XYZ file of N, CA and C in Angstrom:
594
model
N 0.846 -1.182 0.000
C 0.000 0.000 0.000
C 0.889 1.242 0.000
N 0.374 2.308 -0.569
C 1.147 3.546 -0.663
C 0.426 4.669 0.062
N 1.198 5.698 0.374
C 0.626 6.815 1.137
C 0.028 7.852 0.194
N -1.086 7.529 -0.446
C -1.739 8.498 -1.330
C -2.935 9.150 -0.656
N -3.177 8.834 0.594
C -4.283 9.437 1.336
C -5.614 8.761 1.138
N -5.689 7.801 0.231
C -6.956 7.135 -0.057
C -7.196 5.961 0.888
N -8.413 5.886 1.406
C -8.859 4.721 2.173
C -9.913 4.003 1.341
N -9.745 2.700 1.167
C -10.724 1.881 0.459
C -11.434 0.993 1.472
N -12.757 0.987 1.399
C -13.570 0.113 2.240
C -14.193 -0.943 1.340
N -13.742 -2.191 1.473
C -14.261 -3.304 0.685
C -15.405 -3.953 1.460
N -16.518 -4.149 0.767
C -17.730 -4.622 1.430
C -18.270 -5.901 0.810
N -18.622 -6.825 1.679
C -19.408 -7.980 1.285
C -20.870 -7.531 1.346
N -21.779 -8.303 0.761
C -23.201 -7.963 0.843
C -23.922 -8.873 1.824
N -23.998 -10.171 1.497
C -24.744 -11.095 2.364
C -23.995 -11.300 3.676
N -24.693 -11.051 4.772
C -24.068 -11.147 6.087
C -23.420 -9.848 6.531
N -23.444 -8.829 5.672
C -22.900 -7.512 6.027
C -23.986 -6.462 5.803
N -24.158 -6.025 4.567
C -25.215 -5.054 4.293
C -26.579 -5.742 4.348
N -26.635 -6.972 3.856
C -27.852 -7.781 3.890
C -27.798 -8.713 5.088
N -28.544 -8.389 6.156
C -28.620 -9.271 7.317
C -29.386 -10.535 6.952
N -28.807 -11.694 7.245
C -29.376 -12.953 6.775
C -30.466 -13.504 7.692
N -30.606 -12.950 8.884
C -31.618 -13.455 9.812
C -32.886 -12.620 9.751
N -33.880 -13.051 10.504
C -35.095 -12.233 10.607
C -35.210 -11.778 12.051
N -35.275 -10.496 12.243
C -35.295 -9.923 13.576
C -36.633 -9.249 13.812
N -37.451 -9.872 14.617
C -38.795 -9.344 14.866
C -38.761 -8.103 15.757
N -37.757 -8.008 16.637
C -37.712 -6.882 17.567
C -37.203 -5.607 16.896
N -36.612 -5.758 15.756
C -36.013 -4.606 15.098
C -36.616 -4.452 13.709
N -36.951 -3.237 13.377
C -37.529 -2.978 12.061
C -36.412 -2.885 11.021
N -36.430 -3.787 10.084
C -35.439 -3.769 9.004
C -36.172 -3.493 7.693
N -35.546 -2.717 6.848
C -36.118 -2.465 5.523
C -35.940 -3.721 4.678
N -36.844 -3.901 3.734
C -36.789 -5.071 2.861
C -37.033 -4.651 1.430
N -36.353 -5.325 0.519
C -36.574 -5.106 -0.904
C -36.165 -6.387 -1.629
N -36.826 -6.678 -2.720
C -36.458 -7.826 -3.536
C -35.520 -7.370 -4.648
N -34.422 -8.076 -4.787
C -33.458 -7.840 -5.863
C -33.284 -9.176 -6.573
N -33.730 -9.234 -7.806
C -33.742 -10.526 -8.488
C -34.639 -11.470 -7.707
N -34.128 -12.626 -7.390
C -34.916 -13.589 -6.600
C -34.582 -13.525 -5.112
N -33.807 -12.546 -4.701
C -33.354 -12.428 -3.316
C -34.126 -11.343 -2.579
N -34.444 -11.626 -1.319
C -35.011 -10.608 -0.441
C -33.876 -10.048 0.403
N -33.681 -8.759 0.309
C -32.607 -8.072 1.027
C -33.198 -7.414 2.258
N -32.532 -7.597 3.412
C -32.940 -6.959 4.671
C -31.772 -6.112 5.173
N -32.047 -4.849 5.446
C -30.975 -3.988 5.930
C -31.521 -2.992 6.930
N -30.603 -2.423 7.683
C -30.925 -1.416 8.684
C -30.684 -0.037 8.065
N -31.739 0.706 7.753
C -31.540 2.023 7.120
C -30.599 2.945 7.880
N -30.664 3.054 9.228
C -29.719 3.963 9.899
C -28.259 3.538 9.720
N -28.003 2.231 9.698
C -26.634 1.737 9.525
C -26.162 2.017 8.102
N -27.016 1.757 7.124
C -26.644 2.007 5.730
C -26.449 3.505 5.487
N -27.264 4.343 6.118
C -27.085 5.797 5.963
C -25.732 6.235 6.514
N -25.335 5.695 7.657
C -24.019 6.035 8.217
C -22.899 5.544 7.307
N -23.072 4.365 6.738
C -22.088 3.827 5.806
C -21.985 4.724 4.572
N -23.119 5.193 4.082
C -23.124 6.110 2.935
C -22.338 7.386 3.254
N -22.503 7.906 4.461
C -21.776 9.116 4.849
C -20.270 8.883 4.815
N -19.834 7.716 5.275
C -18.403 7.403 5.252
C -17.902 7.266 3.813
N -18.694 6.594 2.973
C -18.293 6.393 1.579
C -18.318 7.694 0.780
N -19.015 8.687 1.279
C -19.114 9.976 0.597
C -17.950 10.915 0.938
N -17.110 10.510 1.886
C -15.951 11.337 2.223
C -15.003 11.408 1.027
N -14.343 12.551 0.814
C -13.462 12.678 -0.350
C -12.231 11.768 -0.290
N -11.840 11.333 0.907
C -10.655 10.482 1.041
C -11.003 8.998 1.161
N -12.268 8.640 0.927
C -12.726 7.253 1.063
C -13.423 6.820 -0.219
N -13.133 5.595 -0.638
C -13.836 4.991 -1.762
C -14.254 3.579 -1.372
N -15.372 3.152 -1.905
C -15.875 1.825 -1.613
C -15.549 0.843 -2.719
N -15.554 -0.434 -2.363
C -15.331 -1.509 -3.333
C -16.191 -2.701 -2.933
N -16.825 -3.324 -3.897
C -17.576 -4.550 -3.625
C -16.619 -5.733 -3.684
N -16.666 -6.560 -2.659
C -15.910 -7.810 -2.600
C -16.902 -8.858 -2.105
N -17.691 -9.386 -3.035
C -18.861 -10.176 -2.712
C -19.131 -11.212 -3.793
N -19.832 -12.265 -3.455
C -20.213 -13.260 -4.463
C -21.163 -12.655 -5.494
N -21.790 -11.530 -5.171
C -22.676 -10.856 -6.121
C -21.907 -10.396 -7.366
N -20.597 -10.329 -7.301
C -19.790 -9.966 -8.468
C -19.958 -10.984 -9.589
N -20.403 -12.171 -9.237
C -20.601 -13.223 -10.239
C -21.735 -12.865 -11.206
N -22.685 -12.066 -10.735
C -23.801 -11.609 -11.572
C -23.879 -10.086 -11.477
N -23.063 -9.377 -12.256
C -22.933 -7.921 -12.098
C -24.227 -7.143 -12.272
N -25.147 -7.614 -13.086
C -26.404 -6.889 -13.279
C -27.234 -6.899 -12.000
N -27.144 -7.974 -11.204
C -27.842 -7.995 -9.912
C -27.195 -7.027 -8.931
N -25.880 -6.924 -8.997
C -25.175 -5.957 -8.147
C -25.594 -4.537 -8.502
N -25.780 -4.254 -9.785
C -26.304 -2.944 -10.209
C -27.669 -2.692 -9.577
N -28.548 -3.705 -9.641
C -29.898 -3.577 -9.070
C -29.837 -3.375 -7.556
N -28.914 -4.077 -6.895
C -28.743 -3.938 -5.446
C -28.340 -2.505 -5.094
N -27.346 -1.964 -5.803
C -26.903 -0.587 -5.551
C -28.056 0.394 -5.728
N -28.831 0.204 -6.771
C -29.961 1.094 -7.038
C -30.996 0.999 -5.913
N -31.320 -0.222 -5.477
C -32.350 -0.424 -4.450
C -31.973 0.217 -3.120
N -30.680 0.210 -2.770
C -30.247 0.763 -1.486
C -29.691 2.180 -1.600
N -29.734 2.763 -2.778
C -29.244 4.125 -2.953
C -27.734 4.237 -2.842
N -27.014 3.228 -3.295
C -25.559 3.220 -3.193
C -24.866 3.521 -4.520
N -25.615 3.917 -5.515
C -25.035 4.185 -6.831
C -24.006 5.304 -6.712
N -22.820 5.034 -7.221
C -21.748 6.023 -7.208
C -20.934 6.047 -5.929
N -21.452 5.469 -4.853
C -20.714 5.474 -3.591
C -19.766 4.283 -3.479
N -19.942 3.276 -4.337
C -19.059 2.114 -4.342
C -18.551 1.955 -5.781
N -17.573 2.787 -6.158
C -17.159 2.812 -7.568
C -16.315 1.623 -8.012
N -15.761 0.873 -7.074
C -14.847 -0.210 -7.439
C -15.487 -1.574 -7.204
N -15.105 -2.503 -8.050
C -15.552 -3.884 -7.898
C -14.327 -4.785 -7.957
N -14.222 -5.671 -6.988
C -13.123 -6.634 -6.989
C -13.328 -7.606 -8.151
N -12.295 -8.346 -8.464
C -12.387 -9.355 -9.511
C -13.007 -10.624 -8.943
N -13.623 -11.412 -9.812
C -14.261 -12.679 -9.428
C -13.759 -13.759 -10.381
N -13.548 -14.990 -9.900
C -12.999 -16.047 -10.760
C -13.863 -16.394 -11.973
N -15.180 -16.266 -11.856
C -16.077 -16.641 -12.951
C -17.300 -15.732 -12.942
N -17.403 -14.878 -13.953
C -18.505 -13.926 -14.033
C -19.504 -14.421 -15.075
N -20.766 -14.428 -14.691
C -21.822 -14.841 -15.615
C -22.317 -13.632 -16.403
N -22.751 -13.913 -17.628
C -23.403 -12.883 -18.417
C -24.900 -13.158 -18.399
N -25.686 -12.161 -18.711
C -27.135 -12.355 -18.706
C -27.581 -13.335 -19.791
N -26.749 -13.522 -20.797
C -27.101 -14.476 -21.851
C -26.761 -15.918 -21.477
N -26.182 -16.108 -20.281
C -25.917 -17.465 -19.801
C -24.493 -17.942 -19.990
N -23.615 -17.107 -20.499
C -22.215 -17.488 -20.665
C -21.442 -17.194 -19.384
N -20.310 -17.845 -19.235
C -19.437 -17.613 -18.085
C -18.085 -17.151 -18.589
N -17.580 -16.072 -17.988
C -16.263 -15.542 -18.327
C -15.316 -15.915 -17.189
N -14.289 -16.696 -17.505
C -13.325 -17.151 -16.505
C -12.183 -16.145 -16.420
N -11.849 -15.743 -15.211
C -10.715 -14.844 -14.981
C -9.501 -15.724 -14.676
N -8.591 -15.816 -15.618
C -7.449 -16.717 -15.488
C -6.361 -16.186 -14.550
N -6.567 -15.008 -13.986
C -5.620 -14.540 -12.969
C -5.797 -15.298 -11.661
N -6.946 -15.924 -11.496
C -7.162 -16.790 -10.338
C -6.613 -18.173 -10.667
N -6.052 -18.841 -9.650
C -5.508 -20.174 -9.868
C -6.620 -21.167 -10.156
N -6.251 -22.257 -10.820
C -7.235 -23.287 -11.155
C -7.842 -23.929 -9.914
N -7.074 -23.984 -8.839
C -7.581 -24.635 -7.624
C -8.143 -23.626 -6.620
N -8.620 -22.469 -7.126
C -9.196 -21.452 -6.246
C -10.351 -22.069 -5.451
N -10.471 -21.666 -4.205
C -11.496 -22.236 -3.325
C -12.602 -21.206 -3.079
N -13.790 -21.720 -2.896
C -14.920 -20.845 -2.609
C -15.298 -20.908 -1.136
N -14.497 -21.618 -0.340
C -14.726 -21.691 1.098
C -13.650 -20.878 1.809
N -14.014 -20.085 2.806
C -13.071 -19.137 3.405
C -12.026 -19.719 4.356
N -12.028 -21.013 4.599
C -11.095 -21.557 5.576
C -9.759 -21.962 4.976
N -9.516 -21.621 3.738
C -8.266 -21.981 3.081
C -7.570 -20.739 2.542
N -6.260 -20.845 2.364
C -5.502 -19.723 1.801
C -5.795 -19.567 0.311
N -6.483 -20.522 -0.296
C -6.842 -20.431 -1.715
C -8.209 -19.774 -1.915
N -8.798 -19.222 -0.842
C -10.109 -18.577 -0.916
C -10.061 -17.468 -1.957
N -11.006 -17.453 -2.865
C -10.998 -16.492 -3.971
C -11.036 -15.048 -3.485
N -11.717 -14.794 -2.364
C -11.809 -13.409 -1.886
C -10.462 -12.880 -1.409
N -9.623 -13.740 -0.854
C -8.265 -13.314 -0.454
C -7.507 -12.812 -1.671
N -7.551 -13.614 -2.741
C -6.839 -13.221 -3.958
C -7.457 -11.963 -4.570
N -8.773 -11.874 -4.540
C -9.447 -10.688 -5.070
C -9.074 -9.449 -4.253
N -8.970 -9.595 -2.929
C -8.572 -8.465 -2.075
C -7.149 -8.019 -2.402
N -6.258 -8.996 -2.598
C -4.875 -8.655 -2.941
C -4.809 -7.919 -4.280
N -5.577 -8.386 -5.267
C -5.598 -7.713 -6.571
C -6.180 -6.306 -6.458
N -7.203 -6.159 -5.620
C -7.830 -4.852 -5.415
C -6.832 -3.867 -4.809
N -6.080 -4.320 -3.817
C -5.078 -3.454 -3.187
C -3.991 -3.081 -4.187
N -3.540 -4.050 -4.990
C -2.518 -3.742 -6.007
C -3.045 -2.741 -7.030
N -4.296 -2.882 -7.424
C -4.869 -2.008 -8.456
C -5.086 -0.595 -7.929
N -5.666 -0.447 -6.731
C -6.036 0.874 -6.218
C -4.930 1.539 -5.409
N -4.024 0.737 -4.842
C -2.910 1.219 -4.029
C -3.344 2.221 -2.958
N -4.290 1.850 -2.125
C -4.732 2.784 -1.082
C -3.705 2.903 0.038
N -3.743 4.013 0.740
C -2.918 4.173 1.932
C -3.456 3.283 3.056
N -4.798 3.111 3.083
C -5.438 2.312 4.130
C -6.527 1.461 3.482
N -6.736 0.270 4.044
C -7.685 -0.672 3.457
C -8.526 -1.303 4.557
N -9.835 -1.176 4.417
C -10.775 -1.820 5.335
C -11.544 -2.886 4.558
N -11.773 -4.021 5.205
C -12.526 -5.097 4.573
C -13.533 -5.602 5.594
N -14.810 -5.588 5.221
C -15.874 -6.028 6.124
C -16.593 -7.201 5.459
N -16.554 -8.363 6.138
C -17.093 -9.592 5.568
C -17.441 -10.532 6.714
N -18.531 -11.266 6.563
C -18.923 -12.197 7.620
C -18.085 -13.470 7.618
N -17.221 -13.663 6.624
C -16.370 -14.852 6.566
C -14.909 -14.567 6.883
N -14.561 -13.344 7.175
C -13.168 -13.026 7.488
C -12.715 -13.735 8.760
N -11.448 -14.129 8.764
C -10.876 -14.696 9.981
C -11.239 -16.134 10.245
N -11.799 -16.814 9.272
C -12.157 -18.212 9.485
C -11.020 -19.153 9.139
N -9.933 -18.614 8.590
C -8.775 -19.431 8.265
C -8.070 -19.876 9.540
N -7.546 -21.074 9.519
C -6.857 -21.619 10.698
C -5.393 -21.208 10.747
N -4.920 -20.458 9.783
C -3.514 -20.096 9.715
C -3.241 -18.883 10.596
N -2.403 -19.054 11.608
C -2.140 -17.998 12.577
C -1.437 -16.789 12.000
N -0.604 -17.001 10.974
C 0.139 -15.878 10.401
C -0.550 -15.304 9.159
N -1.796 -15.612 8.977
C -2.568 -15.150 7.832
C -2.650 -13.622 7.835
N -2.144 -12.951 6.791
C -2.216 -11.481 6.777
C -3.640 -10.961 6.641
N -4.577 -11.837 6.288
C -5.966 -11.424 6.137
C -6.833 -11.874 7.314
N -6.202 -12.211 8.431
C -7.008 -12.557 9.607
C -7.603 -11.269 10.185
N -8.639 -11.435 11.005
C -9.272 -10.246 11.605
C -8.253 -9.493 12.442
N -8.129 -8.218 12.175
C -7.234 -7.384 12.975
C -7.466 -5.923 12.649
N -6.829 -5.089 13.453
C -6.957 -3.650 13.252
C -5.601 -3.007 13.494
N -5.048 -2.402 12.444
C -3.813 -1.637 12.541
C -4.102 -0.274 11.919
N -3.110 0.588 11.888
C -3.338 1.898 11.288
C -3.771 1.776 9.830
N -3.130 0.870 9.073
C -3.421 0.799 7.643
C -4.362 -0.325 7.232
N -4.745 -1.195 8.165
C -5.686 -2.289 7.855
C -6.755 -2.406 8.917
N -7.978 -2.555 8.449
C -9.122 -2.764 9.342
C -9.907 -3.929 8.756
N -9.849 -5.079 9.405
C -10.530 -6.279 8.924
C -11.580 -6.673 9.949
N -12.836 -6.590 9.558
C -13.949 -6.799 10.485
C -14.829 -7.940 10.003
N -15.041 -8.893 10.893
C -15.967 -9.992 10.613
C -17.287 -9.704 11.318
N -18.340 -9.566 10.514
C -19.669 -9.355 11.074
C -20.323 -10.703 11.350
N -21.377 -10.688 12.140
C -22.184 -11.892 12.346
C -23.167 -11.979 11.178
N -23.171 -13.129 10.484
C -23.966 -13.262 9.255
C -25.445 -12.999 9.484
N -25.977 -13.451 10.605
C -27.408 -13.292 10.831
C -27.796 -11.839 11.049
N -26.981 -11.119 11.789
C -27.331 -9.726 12.072
C -26.834 -8.779 10.995
N -25.726 -9.107 10.362
C -25.131 -8.189 9.397
C -24.454 -7.029 10.101
N -24.189 -5.980 9.376
C -23.500 -4.804 9.901
C -24.374 -4.092 10.925
N -23.808 -3.877 12.104
C -24.536 -3.227 13.193
C -23.972 -1.833 13.448
N -24.702 -1.058 14.199
C -24.275 0.293 14.534
C -22.917 0.286 15.237
N -22.696 -0.669 16.121
C -21.410 -0.767 16.823
C -20.259 -1.049 15.873
N -20.519 -1.815 14.809
C -19.487 -2.072 13.799
C -19.115 -0.777 13.079
N -20.118 0.026 12.757
C -19.849 1.307 12.086
C -19.108 2.239 13.040
N -19.424 2.177 14.348
C -18.676 2.959 15.335
C -17.191 2.616 15.269
N -16.877 1.317 15.228
C -15.471 0.875 15.158
C -14.809 1.379 13.884
N -15.517 1.282 12.750
C -14.974 1.758 11.474
C -14.730 3.269 11.531
N -15.659 4.011 12.110
C -15.487 5.463 12.235
C -14.289 5.802 13.104
N -14.111 5.074 14.215
C -12.945 5.320 15.084
C -11.651 5.068 14.320
N -11.630 3.977 13.536
C -10.439 3.650 12.749
C -10.160 4.749 11.722
N -11.200 5.227 11.040
C -11.021 6.314 10.079
C -10.552 7.590 10.773
N -11.016 7.813 11.990
C -10.661 9.016 12.746
C -9.169 9.049 13.060
N -8.547 7.891 13.222
C -7.100 7.837 13.456
C -6.377 8.501 12.297
N -6.856 8.255 11.070
C -6.261 8.880 9.890
C -6.442 10.389 9.937
N -7.616 10.850 10.345
C -7.879 12.287 10.444
C -6.936 12.938 11.447
N -6.724 12.261 12.587
C -5.837 12.807 13.620
C -4.402 12.897 13.111
N -3.944 11.869 12.377
C -2.581 11.895 11.845
C -2.413 12.994 10.813
N -3.455 13.238 10.012
C -3.379 14.301 9.008
C -3.269 15.668 9.663
N -3.937 15.840 10.816
C -3.892 17.121 11.526
C -2.601 17.272 12.325
N -2.008 16.155 12.756
C -0.784 16.158 13.582
C 0.257 15.249 12.945
N 0.847 15.624 11.812
C 1.750 14.738 11.098
C 3.005 14.363 11.890
N 3.369 15.127 12.908
C 4.581 14.807 13.689
C 4.360 13.654 14.640
N 3.107 13.276 14.872
C 2.818 12.191 15.837
C 2.999 10.846 15.180
């Protein structure tokens, strides 16, 4: 990563923006996108939008929804995220609406779709995203992060000045407390910009 002042926030959808459980005690907004019912917390998504609207922050999708890009377009439109997430990570196999599949040969042949291995496609996609965008800081929010058994895994859940890796609970998705943590992490960058000698 380079010191260009840019922070990239990579987001999963299911288990993050789309809470996978049903919560009767809490009012969640609902919308159908394709054949999927999406449930989200409007106050949490509004706070996320505010962060993505900062001039020093850009969003990126790092989700299985990349496999069907037209559905991802519909998802962005339904939640009012158009333009706030300008980047999309790469996916090993992208479908077209006509039924064809485009294979991305930058991924290894033995790429895994399960997060407990170092061959997990999202790890490789995250690495490619960082190489392409070269952000000073990188945040990744996903309900499958940190499931690898490898102790020295650079993509395990952690928080440093330049990396923020957050695993949400799939059933609840992104919560207000998670956004609080992300805001605190972003604030560290603001403090350093105001006090460069520290």
